[in-house]
Short mmCIF file of C-alpha atoms in Angstrom, two decimals:
data_model
loop_
_atom_site.label_atom_id
_atom_site.label_comp_id
_atom_site.label_asym_id
_atom_site.label_seq_id
_atom_site.Cartn_x
_atom_site.Cartn_y
_atom_site.Cartn_z
CA MET X 1 -0.07 0.01 0.02
CA ALA X 2 1.61 3.22 -0.91
CA ALA X 3 1.73 6.15 1.43
CA SER X 4 -0.86 8.86 0.87
CA THR X 5 1.18 11.58 1.90
CA ASN X 6 4.50 13.10 0.37
CA GLY X 7 5.68 14.53 3.81
CA PRO X 8 4.61 15.92 6.90
CA PRO X 9 1.77 18.05 7.39
CA PRO X 10 2.31 21.84 6.77
CA GLU X 11 2.59 22.69 10.65
CA PHE X 12 5.50 20.17 11.03
CA ARG X 13 7.59 21.13 7.81
CA SER X 14 9.50 23.93 9.85
CA TYR X 15 10.22 21.29 12.38
CA ALA X 16 11.75 18.95 9.68
CA ALA X 17 14.36 21.70 8.58
CA GLU X 18 15.73 21.64 12.09
CA SER X 19 18.86 19.70 12.35
CA LEU X 20 19.93 17.54 15.25
CA ALA X 21 23.16 17.58 17.20
CA GLN X 22 23.07 13.70 17.51
CA SER X 23 22.20 11.28 14.92
CA PRO X 24 20.08 12.85 11.93
CA ALA X 25 16.35 12.26 11.91
CA GLY X 26 15.54 8.76 10.91
CA ALA X 27 19.01 7.32 10.95
CA VAL X 28 20.18 4.05 12.30
CA GLY X 29 18.49 3.77 16.06
CA LYS X 30 16.19 6.62 15.19
CA GLY X 31 14.28 4.91 12.21
CA GLY X 32 12.59 1.65 13.62
CA GLU X 33 10.81 -0.48 11.31
CA LEU X 34 8.32 -3.31 11.97
CA ASP X 35 6.78 -5.74 9.35
CA LEU X 36 4.18 -8.26 10.59
CA ARG X 37 2.66 -10.68 8.09
CA PHE X 38 -0.33 -13.13 9.17
CA ALA X 39 -1.65 -15.81 7.02
CA ARG X 40 -4.50 -18.52 7.44
CA GLY X 41 -3.32 -22.17 7.16
CA ARG X 42 -5.12 -25.23 5.65
CA ASP X 43 -6.31 -26.35 9.24
CA GLY X 44 -8.11 -22.68 9.56
CA GLN X 45 -5.56 -21.43 12.19
CA SER X 46 -4.26 -18.04 11.42
CA ARG X 47 -0.44 -17.76 12.20
CA LEU X 48 2.32 -14.99 12.34
CA VAL X 49 4.09 -16.17 9.06
CA TYR X 50 6.85 -13.38 8.86
CA ASP X 51 7.99 -10.89 11.31
CA ARG X 52 10.90 -8.31 11.01
CA ALA X 53 11.65 -5.57 13.67
CA THR X 54 14.60 -3.12 14.00
CA VAL X 55 15.48 -1.05 17.04
CA PRO X 56 13.65 0.26 18.63
CA PHE X 57 10.93 -2.38 17.99
CA HIS X 58 11.10 -5.71 19.61
CA LEU X 59 8.50 -8.42 19.02
CA THR X 60 7.15 -11.52 21.44
CA GLY X 61 6.47 -13.69 18.40
CA GLY X 62 3.19 -15.19 17.52
CA LEU X 63 0.79 -16.17 20.38
CA TYR X 64 -2.38 -18.36 20.22
CA HIS X 65 -4.21 -18.05 23.53
CA ASP X 66 -7.53 -16.51 22.80
CA GLU X 67 -9.93 -19.03 24.01
CA ALA X 68 -12.82 -17.39 22.68
CA LEU X 69 -11.44 -17.11 19.01
CA PRO X 70 -8.95 -19.79 19.10
CA ASP X 71 -8.01 -19.49 15.65
CA ILE X 72 -6.69 -15.98 15.76
CA ALA X 73 -3.01 -15.27 15.96
CA SER X 74 -1.83 -12.44 18.53
CA ALA X 75 1.59 -10.22 18.57
CA TYR X 76 2.87 -7.73 21.06
CA VAL X 77 5.17 -5.27 20.07
CA GLN X 78 7.48 -3.94 22.80
CA ASP X 79 9.74 -0.84 22.83
CA PRO X 80 12.59 -1.10 25.17
CA THR X 81 13.57 2.48 24.73
CA GLY X 82 12.40 5.28 27.08
CA GLY X 83 9.91 6.56 24.29
CA ILE X 84 9.76 8.45 20.89
CA ALA X 85 12.37 11.32 21.05
CA GLN X 86 12.94 14.16 18.63
CA GLY X 87 14.07 12.84 15.37
CA ASP X 88 12.57 9.25 15.67
CA ARG X 89 10.68 7.97 12.76
CA TYR X 90 8.92 4.67 13.43
CA GLU X 91 7.30 2.81 10.57
CA ALA X 92 5.30 -0.36 10.70
CA THR X 93 3.41 -2.52 8.38
CA VAL X 94 0.75 -5.11 9.32
CA GLU X 95 -0.56 -7.49 6.58
CA VAL X 96 -3.29 -9.97 7.25
CA GLY X 97 -3.82 -12.57 4.35
CA ALA X 98 -7.09 -13.75 3.10
CA GLY X 99 -9.43 -15.20 5.82
CA ALA X 100 -6.89 -14.65 8.52
CA ARG X 101 -7.63 -13.28 11.84
CA ALA X 102 -4.90 -11.23 13.80
CA HIS X 103 -4.51 -9.26 16.98
CA VAL X 104 -1.71 -6.62 17.44
CA SER X 105 -1.00 -4.47 20.47
CA THR X 106 1.82 -3.04 22.50
CA GLY X 107 3.24 -4.03 25.78
CA SER X 108 2.99 -0.64 27.36
CA ALA X 109 1.99 2.84 26.74
CA THR X 110 4.24 4.75 24.00
CA LYS X 111 5.62 7.70 25.59
CA VAL X 112 6.38 10.80 23.40
CA LEU X 113 9.46 12.57 25.13
CA ARG X 114 10.17 16.48 25.22
CA MET X 115 11.33 18.02 21.92
CA GLU X 116 13.59 20.85 21.49
CA ARG X 117 14.28 20.22 17.67
CA ASN X 118 12.66 18.27 14.83
CA TYR X 119 9.82 16.16 15.80
CA GLY X 120 8.82 12.36 16.28
CA ALA X 121 6.65 10.48 13.96
CA SER X 122 4.99 7.03 13.57
CA THR X 123 3.52 5.59 10.52
CA THR X 124 1.46 2.26 10.49
CA ARG X 125 0.04 0.92 7.13
CA ILE X 126 -2.25 -1.85 7.25
CA ASP X 127 -3.33 -4.25 4.46
CA VAL X 128 -5.91 -6.72 5.09
CA GLY X 129 -7.10 -9.45 2.46
CA GLU X 130 -10.33 -10.70 1.46
CA GLY X 131 -12.57 -11.87 4.60
CA GLY X 132 -9.66 -10.90 7.00
CA TYR X 133 -9.90 -9.68 10.43
CA LEU X 134 -7.51 -7.35 12.36
CA GLU X 135 -7.41 -5.91 15.82
CA TYR X 136 -4.97 -3.22 16.19
CA LEU X 137 -5.37 -2.11 19.51
CA PRO X 138 -2.13 -0.45 20.94
CA GLU X 139 -1.87 0.92 24.37
CA GLU X 140 -2.24 4.80 24.95
CA THR X 141 0.08 7.52 23.78
CA ILE X 142 1.41 9.97 26.65
CA LEU X 143 2.56 13.10 25.21
CA HIS X 144 5.40 14.66 27.51
CA GLU X 145 5.97 18.33 28.02
CA GLY X 146 7.17 19.81 24.76
CA ALA X 147 6.31 16.74 22.67
CA ARG X 148 5.79 17.19 18.95
CA PHE X 149 4.20 14.15 17.43
CA TRP X 150 2.87 13.18 14.04
CA GLN X 151 0.97 10.02 13.67
CA GLN X 152 -0.57 8.41 10.44
CA VAL X 153 -2.58 5.17 10.14
CA GLU X 154 -3.25 3.95 6.69
CA MET X 155 -5.64 0.81 5.94
CA ASP X 156 -6.42 -0.78 2.84
CA LEU X 157 -9.21 -3.56 3.07
CA ALA X 158 -10.00 -6.15 0.43
CA PRO X 159 -13.71 -7.29 -0.01
CA GLY X 160 -15.22 -8.70 3.30
CA ALA X 161 -12.26 -7.42 5.44
CA SER X 162 -12.64 -5.57 8.62
CA VAL X 163 -10.42 -3.72 11.13
CA LEU X 164 -10.73 -2.49 14.68
CA PHE X 165 -8.22 0.31 15.63
CA ALA X 166 -8.17 1.93 18.98
CA ASP X 167 -6.32 5.22 19.46
CA VAL X 168 -6.03 6.78 23.11
CA VAL X 169 -4.01 10.00 23.83
CA VAL X 170 -3.04 11.19 27.14
CA PRO X 171 -2.09 14.84 26.82
CA GLY X 172 0.63 14.78 29.76
CA ARG X 173 2.09 12.85 32.60
CA LEU X 174 -1.15 13.21 34.72
CA ALA X 175 0.45 11.84 37.95
CA ARG X 176 3.04 14.89 37.80
CA ASP X 177 -0.11 17.29 37.20
CA GLU X 178 1.38 17.62 33.63
CA LEU X 179 -1.53 18.38 31.39
CA PHE X 180 -1.53 20.09 27.82
CA ALA X 181 2.08 21.07 27.94
CA PHE X 182 3.05 19.41 24.73
CA GLU X 183 3.61 21.32 21.75
CA ARG X 184 1.89 19.84 18.97
CA LEU X 185 -0.01 16.67 17.81
CA HIS X 186 -1.21 15.69 14.24
CA THR X 187 -2.81 12.42 14.06
CA SER X 188 -4.68 10.90 10.87
CA VAL X 189 -6.49 7.90 10.09
CA GLU X 190 -7.33 6.98 6.30
CA ALA X 191 -9.16 3.86 4.82
CA ARG X 192 -9.37 2.61 1.38
CA SER X 193 -11.08 -0.36 -0.28
CA ARG X 194 -11.33 -1.50 -3.71
CA GLY X 195 -9.32 1.32 -4.88
CA GLU X 196 -11.50 4.00 -3.45
CA GLU X 197 -11.14 6.16 -0.19
CA LEU X 198 -13.63 5.15 2.50
CA PHE X 199 -12.90 7.94 4.95
CA ALA X 200 -10.04 10.33 6.27
CA ASP X 201 -10.04 11.43 9.98
CA ALA X 202 -7.65 13.92 11.54
CA VAL X 203 -6.95 15.30 14.88
CA ARG X 204 -4.67 18.48 14.87
CA LEU X 205 -4.13 19.96 18.43
CA ASP X 206 -1.47 22.48 19.89
CA GLY X 207 -0.83 22.31 23.54
CA GLY X 208 -1.99 25.04 25.86
CA ASP X 209 -4.53 25.73 28.58
CA HIS X 210 -7.03 26.59 25.75
CA LEU X 211 -7.72 22.93 25.63
CA ARG X 212 -9.45 22.97 28.72
CA GLY X 213 -12.21 25.25 27.20
CA PRO X 214 -15.72 24.01 26.07
CA GLY X 215 -16.06 22.32 22.89
CA LEU X 216 -12.50 20.77 23.42
CA PHE X 217 -11.51 18.75 26.64
CA GLY X 218 -13.43 20.72 28.90
CA GLU X 219 -13.25 18.95 32.38
CA PHE X 220 -11.68 15.96 30.95
CA ARG X 221 -7.84 14.97 30.35
CA VAL X 222 -7.90 11.91 28.00
CA VAL X 223 -9.31 11.45 24.51
CA GLY X 224 -9.67 8.43 22.48
CA THR X 225 -11.08 7.14 19.01
CA PHE X 226 -12.10 3.60 18.49
CA TYR X 227 -12.69 2.76 14.79
CA VAL X 228 -14.62 -0.17 13.60
CA VAL X 229 -13.82 -0.35 9.71
CA ALA X 230 -16.38 -2.86 8.05
CA PRO X 231 -17.30 -1.51 4.63
CA ASP X 232 -19.12 -4.65 3.82
CA HIS X 233 -21.05 -4.95 7.03
CA ASP X 234 -24.88 -4.69 6.43
CA GLU X 235 -26.10 -3.08 9.43
CA VAL X 236 -23.73 -0.30 10.24
CA ALA X 237 -26.44 1.90 11.74
CA ALA X 238 -27.63 -0.65 14.21
CA LEU X 239 -24.03 -1.35 15.06
CA ALA X 240 -23.37 2.48 15.78
CA ASP X 241 -26.41 2.34 17.95
CA ALA X 242 -25.08 -0.60 19.87
CA LEU X 243 -21.69 0.82 20.32
CA HIS X 244 -23.05 4.31 21.43
CA GLU X 245 -24.79 2.36 24.16
CA ARG X 246 -21.56 0.58 25.20
CA VAL X 247 -20.03 3.89 26.08
CA GLN X 248 -22.96 5.31 28.27
CA PRO X 249 -22.94 4.72 32.04
CA GLU X 250 -23.95 1.58 32.98
CA GLY X 251 -27.43 1.10 34.31
CA GLY X 252 -28.47 4.39 33.42
CA SER X 253 -26.56 6.07 36.28
CA GLU X 254 -24.78 9.44 36.01
CA ASP X 255 -20.79 8.89 35.83
CA PRO X 256 -18.86 12.03 35.38
CA SER X 257 -15.70 10.26 34.61
CA ALA X 258 -16.13 10.12 30.93
CA VAL X 259 -18.44 10.90 27.91
CA GLY X 260 -18.71 9.75 24.76
CA GLY X 261 -20.62 8.59 21.57
CA ALA X 262 -20.61 6.93 18.21
CA SER X 263 -21.33 7.81 14.61
CA VAL X 264 -21.32 6.12 11.29
CA LEU X 265 -18.41 6.69 9.26
CA PRO X 266 -18.54 8.04 5.39
CA ARG X 267 -19.79 5.66 2.91
CA GLU X 268 -21.13 3.64 5.77
CA SER X 269 -17.83 1.89 6.03
CA GLY X 270 -18.15 1.32 9.68
CA VAL X 271 -18.33 3.33 13.06
CA ALA X 272 -16.12 5.60 15.10
CA VAL X 273 -16.41 5.86 18.76
CA ARG X 274 -14.85 8.97 20.41
CA VAL X 275 -14.54 9.18 24.44
CA LEU X 276 -13.27 11.85 26.77
CA GLY X 277 -12.25 10.71 30.11
CA ALA X 278 -10.67 11.76 33.24
CA ARG X 279 -8.20 9.15 33.21
CA ALA X 280 -6.71 6.79 30.68
CA SER X 281 -8.64 3.70 32.25
CA ASP X 282 -12.05 5.69 32.01
CA VAL X 283 -11.44 5.55 28.35
CA THR X 284 -10.03 1.97 27.87
CA ASP X 285 -12.66 0.58 30.02
CA ARG X 286 -15.40 1.70 27.80
CA PHE X 287 -13.36 0.81 24.74
CA HIS X 288 -13.29 -2.79 26.12
CA ARG X 289 -17.24 -2.83 25.97
CA VAL X 290 -16.91 -1.34 22.44
CA TRP X 291 -14.38 -4.15 21.45
CA ASN X 292 -16.32 -6.87 22.95
CA ARG X 293 -19.59 -5.70 21.04
CA ALA X 294 -17.67 -5.11 17.64
CA ARG X 295 -16.15 -8.65 18.09
CA GLU X 296 -19.61 -10.25 18.63
CA THR X 297 -20.89 -8.71 15.79
CA LEU X 298 -18.20 -9.14 12.95
CA VAL X 299 -16.88 -12.71 14.15
CA GLY X 300 -19.18 -14.15 16.78
CA ALA X 301 -16.71 -14.22 19.68
CA SER X 302 -16.56 -12.10 22.91
CA ALA X 303 -13.30 -10.11 23.94
CA PRO X 304 -10.86 -11.56 26.30
CA ASP X 305 -11.15 -10.31 29.89
CA THR X 306 -7.79 -8.74 30.08
CA ARG X 307 -6.52 -5.46 31.47
CA LYS X 308 -5.93 -4.42 27.95
CA PHE X 309 -9.05 -2.77 26.41
#
């Protein structure tokens, strides 16, 4: 799948011109690459059939431990470094073959460190074959003071394919009362199928106390979006209603810790669920409910009961 961009967004281009005293941006040790490929065997079992990881990525290898969906293959990506630093360029490719099922996550939160020059970037390209199914559910991203971060996720889905993707952003080290002190964030998610664009969603935020205002974060501190991309699903509106219910307070009670809702994606290609929460767990707890309902709808199995989503 070819990249859909010719370079960083306009607000990051001035950063790109800033040289680094240490290794150049994207150099060895600052340009991690990850390549994961899953395929369905003749016995119906999905397997991780190819993997390649360069520093700072590290991979556990394929795991096959999901009791509710025993034919799915799982992989957990690890980063043994302190986090994404200035000049780091992470690139990941995840391919899921026809009829295969895969789950990819990270071992811990991704920390985007303080930056004085240049910026950090992460690009993930997802390609799912006919009838394939991917859950790409990384842990949250934590933006340290002064962080400049550009993240893009690009998906290409064959007929009958579906992707679940969650993106949770924590705008500061909350335990240190650090909030909205990052410099700039740009995230984008794009999906295509059959050569046509399904949707493009982008979030652009400059750090600062203005984010506390109404219509932005307000009283909340964490934001997350859960994408259920299933362009061939016949009942998208009903799924959106069901997922909307999953992020509301349980039992009809009032819960001030989070607020959220769901909407149908353009071209009825799936559902986007967005949640604002006081803590990361307030968002991820609701996303686990979303994951469970979406999984039941798409593959007829419940989500595992783990601390991760």
